[in-house]
Every structure is written in structure tokens, then in C-alpha cells.
Tab-separated table of C-alpha atoms in Angstrom:
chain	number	residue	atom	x	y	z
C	1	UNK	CA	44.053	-20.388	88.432
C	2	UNK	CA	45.016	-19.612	92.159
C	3	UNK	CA	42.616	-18.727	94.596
C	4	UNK	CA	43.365	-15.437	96.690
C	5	UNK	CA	41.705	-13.349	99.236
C	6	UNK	CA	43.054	-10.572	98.971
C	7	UNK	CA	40.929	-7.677	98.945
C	8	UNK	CA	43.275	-5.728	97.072
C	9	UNK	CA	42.836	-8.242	94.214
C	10	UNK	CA	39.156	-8.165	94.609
C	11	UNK	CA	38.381	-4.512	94.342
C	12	UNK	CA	40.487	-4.965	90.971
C	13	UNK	CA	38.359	-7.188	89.570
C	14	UNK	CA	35.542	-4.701	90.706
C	15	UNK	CA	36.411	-2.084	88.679
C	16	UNK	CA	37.993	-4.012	85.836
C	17	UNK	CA	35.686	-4.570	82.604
C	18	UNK	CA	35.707	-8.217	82.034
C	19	UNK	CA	34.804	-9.207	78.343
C	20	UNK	CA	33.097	-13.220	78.661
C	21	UNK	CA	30.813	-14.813	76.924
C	22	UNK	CA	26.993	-15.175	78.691
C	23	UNK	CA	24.500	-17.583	78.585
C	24	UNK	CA	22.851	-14.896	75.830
C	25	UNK	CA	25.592	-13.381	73.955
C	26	UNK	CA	29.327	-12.237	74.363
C	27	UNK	CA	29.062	-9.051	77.045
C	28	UNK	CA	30.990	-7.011	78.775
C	29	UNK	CA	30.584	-7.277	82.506
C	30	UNK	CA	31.739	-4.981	85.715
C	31	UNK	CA	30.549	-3.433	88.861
C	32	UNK	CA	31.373	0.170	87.532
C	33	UNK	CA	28.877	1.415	85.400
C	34	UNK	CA	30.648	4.660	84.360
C	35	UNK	CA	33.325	2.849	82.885
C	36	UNK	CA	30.930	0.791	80.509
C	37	UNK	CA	29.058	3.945	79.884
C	38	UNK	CA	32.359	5.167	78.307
C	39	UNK	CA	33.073	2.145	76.470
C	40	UNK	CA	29.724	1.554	74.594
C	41	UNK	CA	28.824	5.644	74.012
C	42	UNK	CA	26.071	5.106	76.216
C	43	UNK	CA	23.535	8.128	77.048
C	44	UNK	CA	23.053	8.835	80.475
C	45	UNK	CA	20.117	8.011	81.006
C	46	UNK	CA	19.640	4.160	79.742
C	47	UNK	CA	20.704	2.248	82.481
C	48	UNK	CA	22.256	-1.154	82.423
C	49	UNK	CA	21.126	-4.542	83.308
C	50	UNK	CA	22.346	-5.737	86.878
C	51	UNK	CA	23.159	-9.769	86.661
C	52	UNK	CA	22.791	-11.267	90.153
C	53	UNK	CA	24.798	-14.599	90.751
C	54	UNK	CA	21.364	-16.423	92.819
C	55	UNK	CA	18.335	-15.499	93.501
C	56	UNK	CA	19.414	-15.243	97.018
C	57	UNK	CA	22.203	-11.930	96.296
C	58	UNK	CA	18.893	-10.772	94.103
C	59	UNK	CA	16.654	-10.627	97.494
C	60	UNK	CA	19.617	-9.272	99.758
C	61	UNK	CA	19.933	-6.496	97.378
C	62	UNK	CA	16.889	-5.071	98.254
C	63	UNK	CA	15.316	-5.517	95.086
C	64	UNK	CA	11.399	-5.696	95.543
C	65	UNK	CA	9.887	-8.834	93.881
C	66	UNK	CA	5.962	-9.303	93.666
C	67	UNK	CA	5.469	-12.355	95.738
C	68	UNK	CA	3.642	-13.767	93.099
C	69	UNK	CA	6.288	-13.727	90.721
C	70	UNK	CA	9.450	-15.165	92.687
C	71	UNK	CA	8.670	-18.635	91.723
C	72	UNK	CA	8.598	-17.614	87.688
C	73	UNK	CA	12.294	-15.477	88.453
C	74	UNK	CA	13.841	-18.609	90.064
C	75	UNK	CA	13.162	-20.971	86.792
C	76	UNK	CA	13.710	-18.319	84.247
C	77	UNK	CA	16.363	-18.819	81.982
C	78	UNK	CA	17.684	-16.443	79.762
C	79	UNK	CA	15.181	-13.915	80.735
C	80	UNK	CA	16.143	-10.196	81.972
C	81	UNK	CA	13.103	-9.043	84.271
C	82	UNK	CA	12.299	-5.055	84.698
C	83	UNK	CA	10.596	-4.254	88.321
C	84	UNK	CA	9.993	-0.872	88.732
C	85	UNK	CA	12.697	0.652	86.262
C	86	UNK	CA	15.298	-1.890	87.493
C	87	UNK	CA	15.990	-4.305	85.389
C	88	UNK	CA	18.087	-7.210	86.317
C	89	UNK	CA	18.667	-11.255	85.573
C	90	UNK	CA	20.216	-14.278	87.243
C	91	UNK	CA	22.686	-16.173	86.173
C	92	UNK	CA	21.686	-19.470	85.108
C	93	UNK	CA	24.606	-21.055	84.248
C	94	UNK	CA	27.526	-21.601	86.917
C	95	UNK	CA	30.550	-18.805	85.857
C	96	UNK	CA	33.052	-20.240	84.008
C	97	UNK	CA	35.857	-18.606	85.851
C	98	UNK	CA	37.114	-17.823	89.547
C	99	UNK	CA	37.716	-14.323	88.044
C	100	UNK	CA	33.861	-13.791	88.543
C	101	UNK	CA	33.393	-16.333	91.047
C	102	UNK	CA	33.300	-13.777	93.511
C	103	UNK	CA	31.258	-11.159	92.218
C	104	UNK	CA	27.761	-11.374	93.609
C	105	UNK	CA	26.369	-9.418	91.200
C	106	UNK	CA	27.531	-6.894	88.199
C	107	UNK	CA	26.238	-4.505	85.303
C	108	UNK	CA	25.908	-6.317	82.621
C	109	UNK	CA	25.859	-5.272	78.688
C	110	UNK	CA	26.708	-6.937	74.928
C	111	UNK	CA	30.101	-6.246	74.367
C	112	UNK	CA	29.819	-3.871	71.003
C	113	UNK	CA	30.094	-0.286	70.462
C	114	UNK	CA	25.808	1.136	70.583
C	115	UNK	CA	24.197	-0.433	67.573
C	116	UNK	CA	26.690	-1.787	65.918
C	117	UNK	CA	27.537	-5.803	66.070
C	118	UNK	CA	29.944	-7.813	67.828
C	119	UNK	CA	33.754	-6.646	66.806
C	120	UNK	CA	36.483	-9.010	68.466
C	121	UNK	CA	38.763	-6.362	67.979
C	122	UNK	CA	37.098	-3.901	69.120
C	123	UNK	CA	36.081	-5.639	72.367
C	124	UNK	CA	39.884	-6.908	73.263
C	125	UNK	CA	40.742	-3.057	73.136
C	126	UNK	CA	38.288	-2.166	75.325
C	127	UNK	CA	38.633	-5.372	78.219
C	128	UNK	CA	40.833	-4.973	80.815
C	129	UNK	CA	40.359	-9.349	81.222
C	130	UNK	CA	38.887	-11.810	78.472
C	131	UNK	CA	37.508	-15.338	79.744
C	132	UNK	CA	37.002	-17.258	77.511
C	133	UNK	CA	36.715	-20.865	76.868
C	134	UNK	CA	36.950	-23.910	74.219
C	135	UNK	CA	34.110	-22.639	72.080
C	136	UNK	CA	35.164	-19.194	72.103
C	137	UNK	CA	33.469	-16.004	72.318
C	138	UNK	CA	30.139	-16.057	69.786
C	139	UNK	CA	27.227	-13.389	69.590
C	140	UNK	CA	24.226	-14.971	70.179
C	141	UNK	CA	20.248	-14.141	70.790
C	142	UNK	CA	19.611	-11.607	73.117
C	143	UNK	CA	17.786	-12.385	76.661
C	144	UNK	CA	13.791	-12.239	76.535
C	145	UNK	CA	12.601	-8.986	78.852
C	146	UNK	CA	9.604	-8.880	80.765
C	147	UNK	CA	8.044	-6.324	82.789
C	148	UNK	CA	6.945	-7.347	85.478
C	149	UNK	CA	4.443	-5.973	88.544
C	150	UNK	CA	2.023	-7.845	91.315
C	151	UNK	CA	-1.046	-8.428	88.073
C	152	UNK	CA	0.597	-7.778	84.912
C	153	UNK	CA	3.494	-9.480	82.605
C	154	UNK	CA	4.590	-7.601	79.657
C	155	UNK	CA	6.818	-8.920	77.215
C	156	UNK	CA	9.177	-6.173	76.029
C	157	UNK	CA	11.796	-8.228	73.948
């Protein structure tokens, strides 16, 4: 793939809803939340997971981590963390495609309609890009989910 700077091109990608397969499970990913609220039937109110490419785009985005738990965060691997009603993950696994290389961070959710499972079909309608590589697009286990504060650790999931 070619390499561009445009910003034209960028802000494309931005709002585009990029269908890829995670370290979890196959998801949908973008940086407009509206448009994957449309796509999965989503209610209002349930908000979506923001994936955050390093830990260092997690701190810049003002997110507030307990000190005590930045260490855990850094080494956590397919884990999704909620800090006071934000819930968000890094990406642990380099992104298989200079299509995302660039975003720093994006909403993140599995790429099926709400409670139903993974439809290929369905998903190619819906994706206005598809990565995908040699072992194809599978739906996995979902992330763990902790709660986290400054003295307590829930598990959720």
C-alpha cells in the first residue's frame, strides 16, 4: 500500500467504519461513534469502547489512571479497563495495516448486529474498508473487563 499525507485521505479514514479482525474478535472500528451506533442498533446510552494505539495516546488523552494501576494497564493483554464510566483498551498487537496506522485511537465494537453472532455478510454490507489478512476474519473470545479505581479491581467480564 502507498503511504500518503494527505489530510484529505486521513479524515476519510476517520469517519469510515473499518471492519478488521482484533486481537479479541472480528470488530468494527472508527472514530465516529454515531455511525456505529447506526450500524449495530445501539441504544443511546451504552457507550463504546475507545482502543488507544500506546499507552502513551492513552495518557495524552486525558484519561485519568490511578497511579497504582498504570503498571498493570501497560502489560495487559486482551483486557478492556473501565475508569470512571470510560472504558477503553490498548492495542497489544502492532495493526496489521497502514489504513489504521495512523489512527491514534478509535471506538471500538464486535462487528455483528446487537446480540446476534458474527455474519460475514452482514458485516461487508455495513464496512466502508475490510482488512483482512491470511487467516481471515474469525470471531473469537471477547476481551476480559475490569473496573478499575485507586483500591479496588472488579472483574466485570
Amino acid at each position: 500500500m502507498v503511504s500518503s499525507n494527505s489530510t484529505s485521505r486521513l479524515s476519510a479514514i476517520k469517519e469510515s467504519i473499518i471492519l478488521t479482525q482484533t486481537d479479541t474478535t472480528v470488530g468494527f472500528l472508527s472514530q465516529d461513534a454515531a455511525k456505529l451506533r447506526e450500524i449495530k442498533s445501539r441504544q443511546e446510552n451504552k457507550p463504546f469502547i475507545k482502543v488507544f494505539q500506546n499507552f502513551k495516546t492513552l495518557q495524552s488523552s486525558h484519561v485519568r489512571i490511578p497511579k497504582n494501576r498504570k503498571k498493570m494497564l501497560r502489560r495487559a493483554k486482551r483486557t478492556t479497563f473501565i475508569v470512571k464510566n470510560q472504558a477503553f483498551r490498548i492495542a497489544s498487537y502492532p495493526l496489521h495495516s497502514q489504513v489504521l496506522q495512523n489512527l491514534t485511537w478509535s471506538y471500538s465494537t464486535s462487528a455483528n448486529e446487537s446480540g446476534k453472532k458474527f455474519e460475514r455478510d452482514f458485516c461487508e454490507q455495513k464496512a466502508d474498508i475490510i482488512v483482512e489478512n491470511k487467516n481471515r476474519l474469525y470471531e473469537g473470545i471477547a476481551s476480559k473487563l475490569y473496573k478499575i479505581n485507586n483500591s479496588t479491581l472488579k472483574r466485570l467480564r
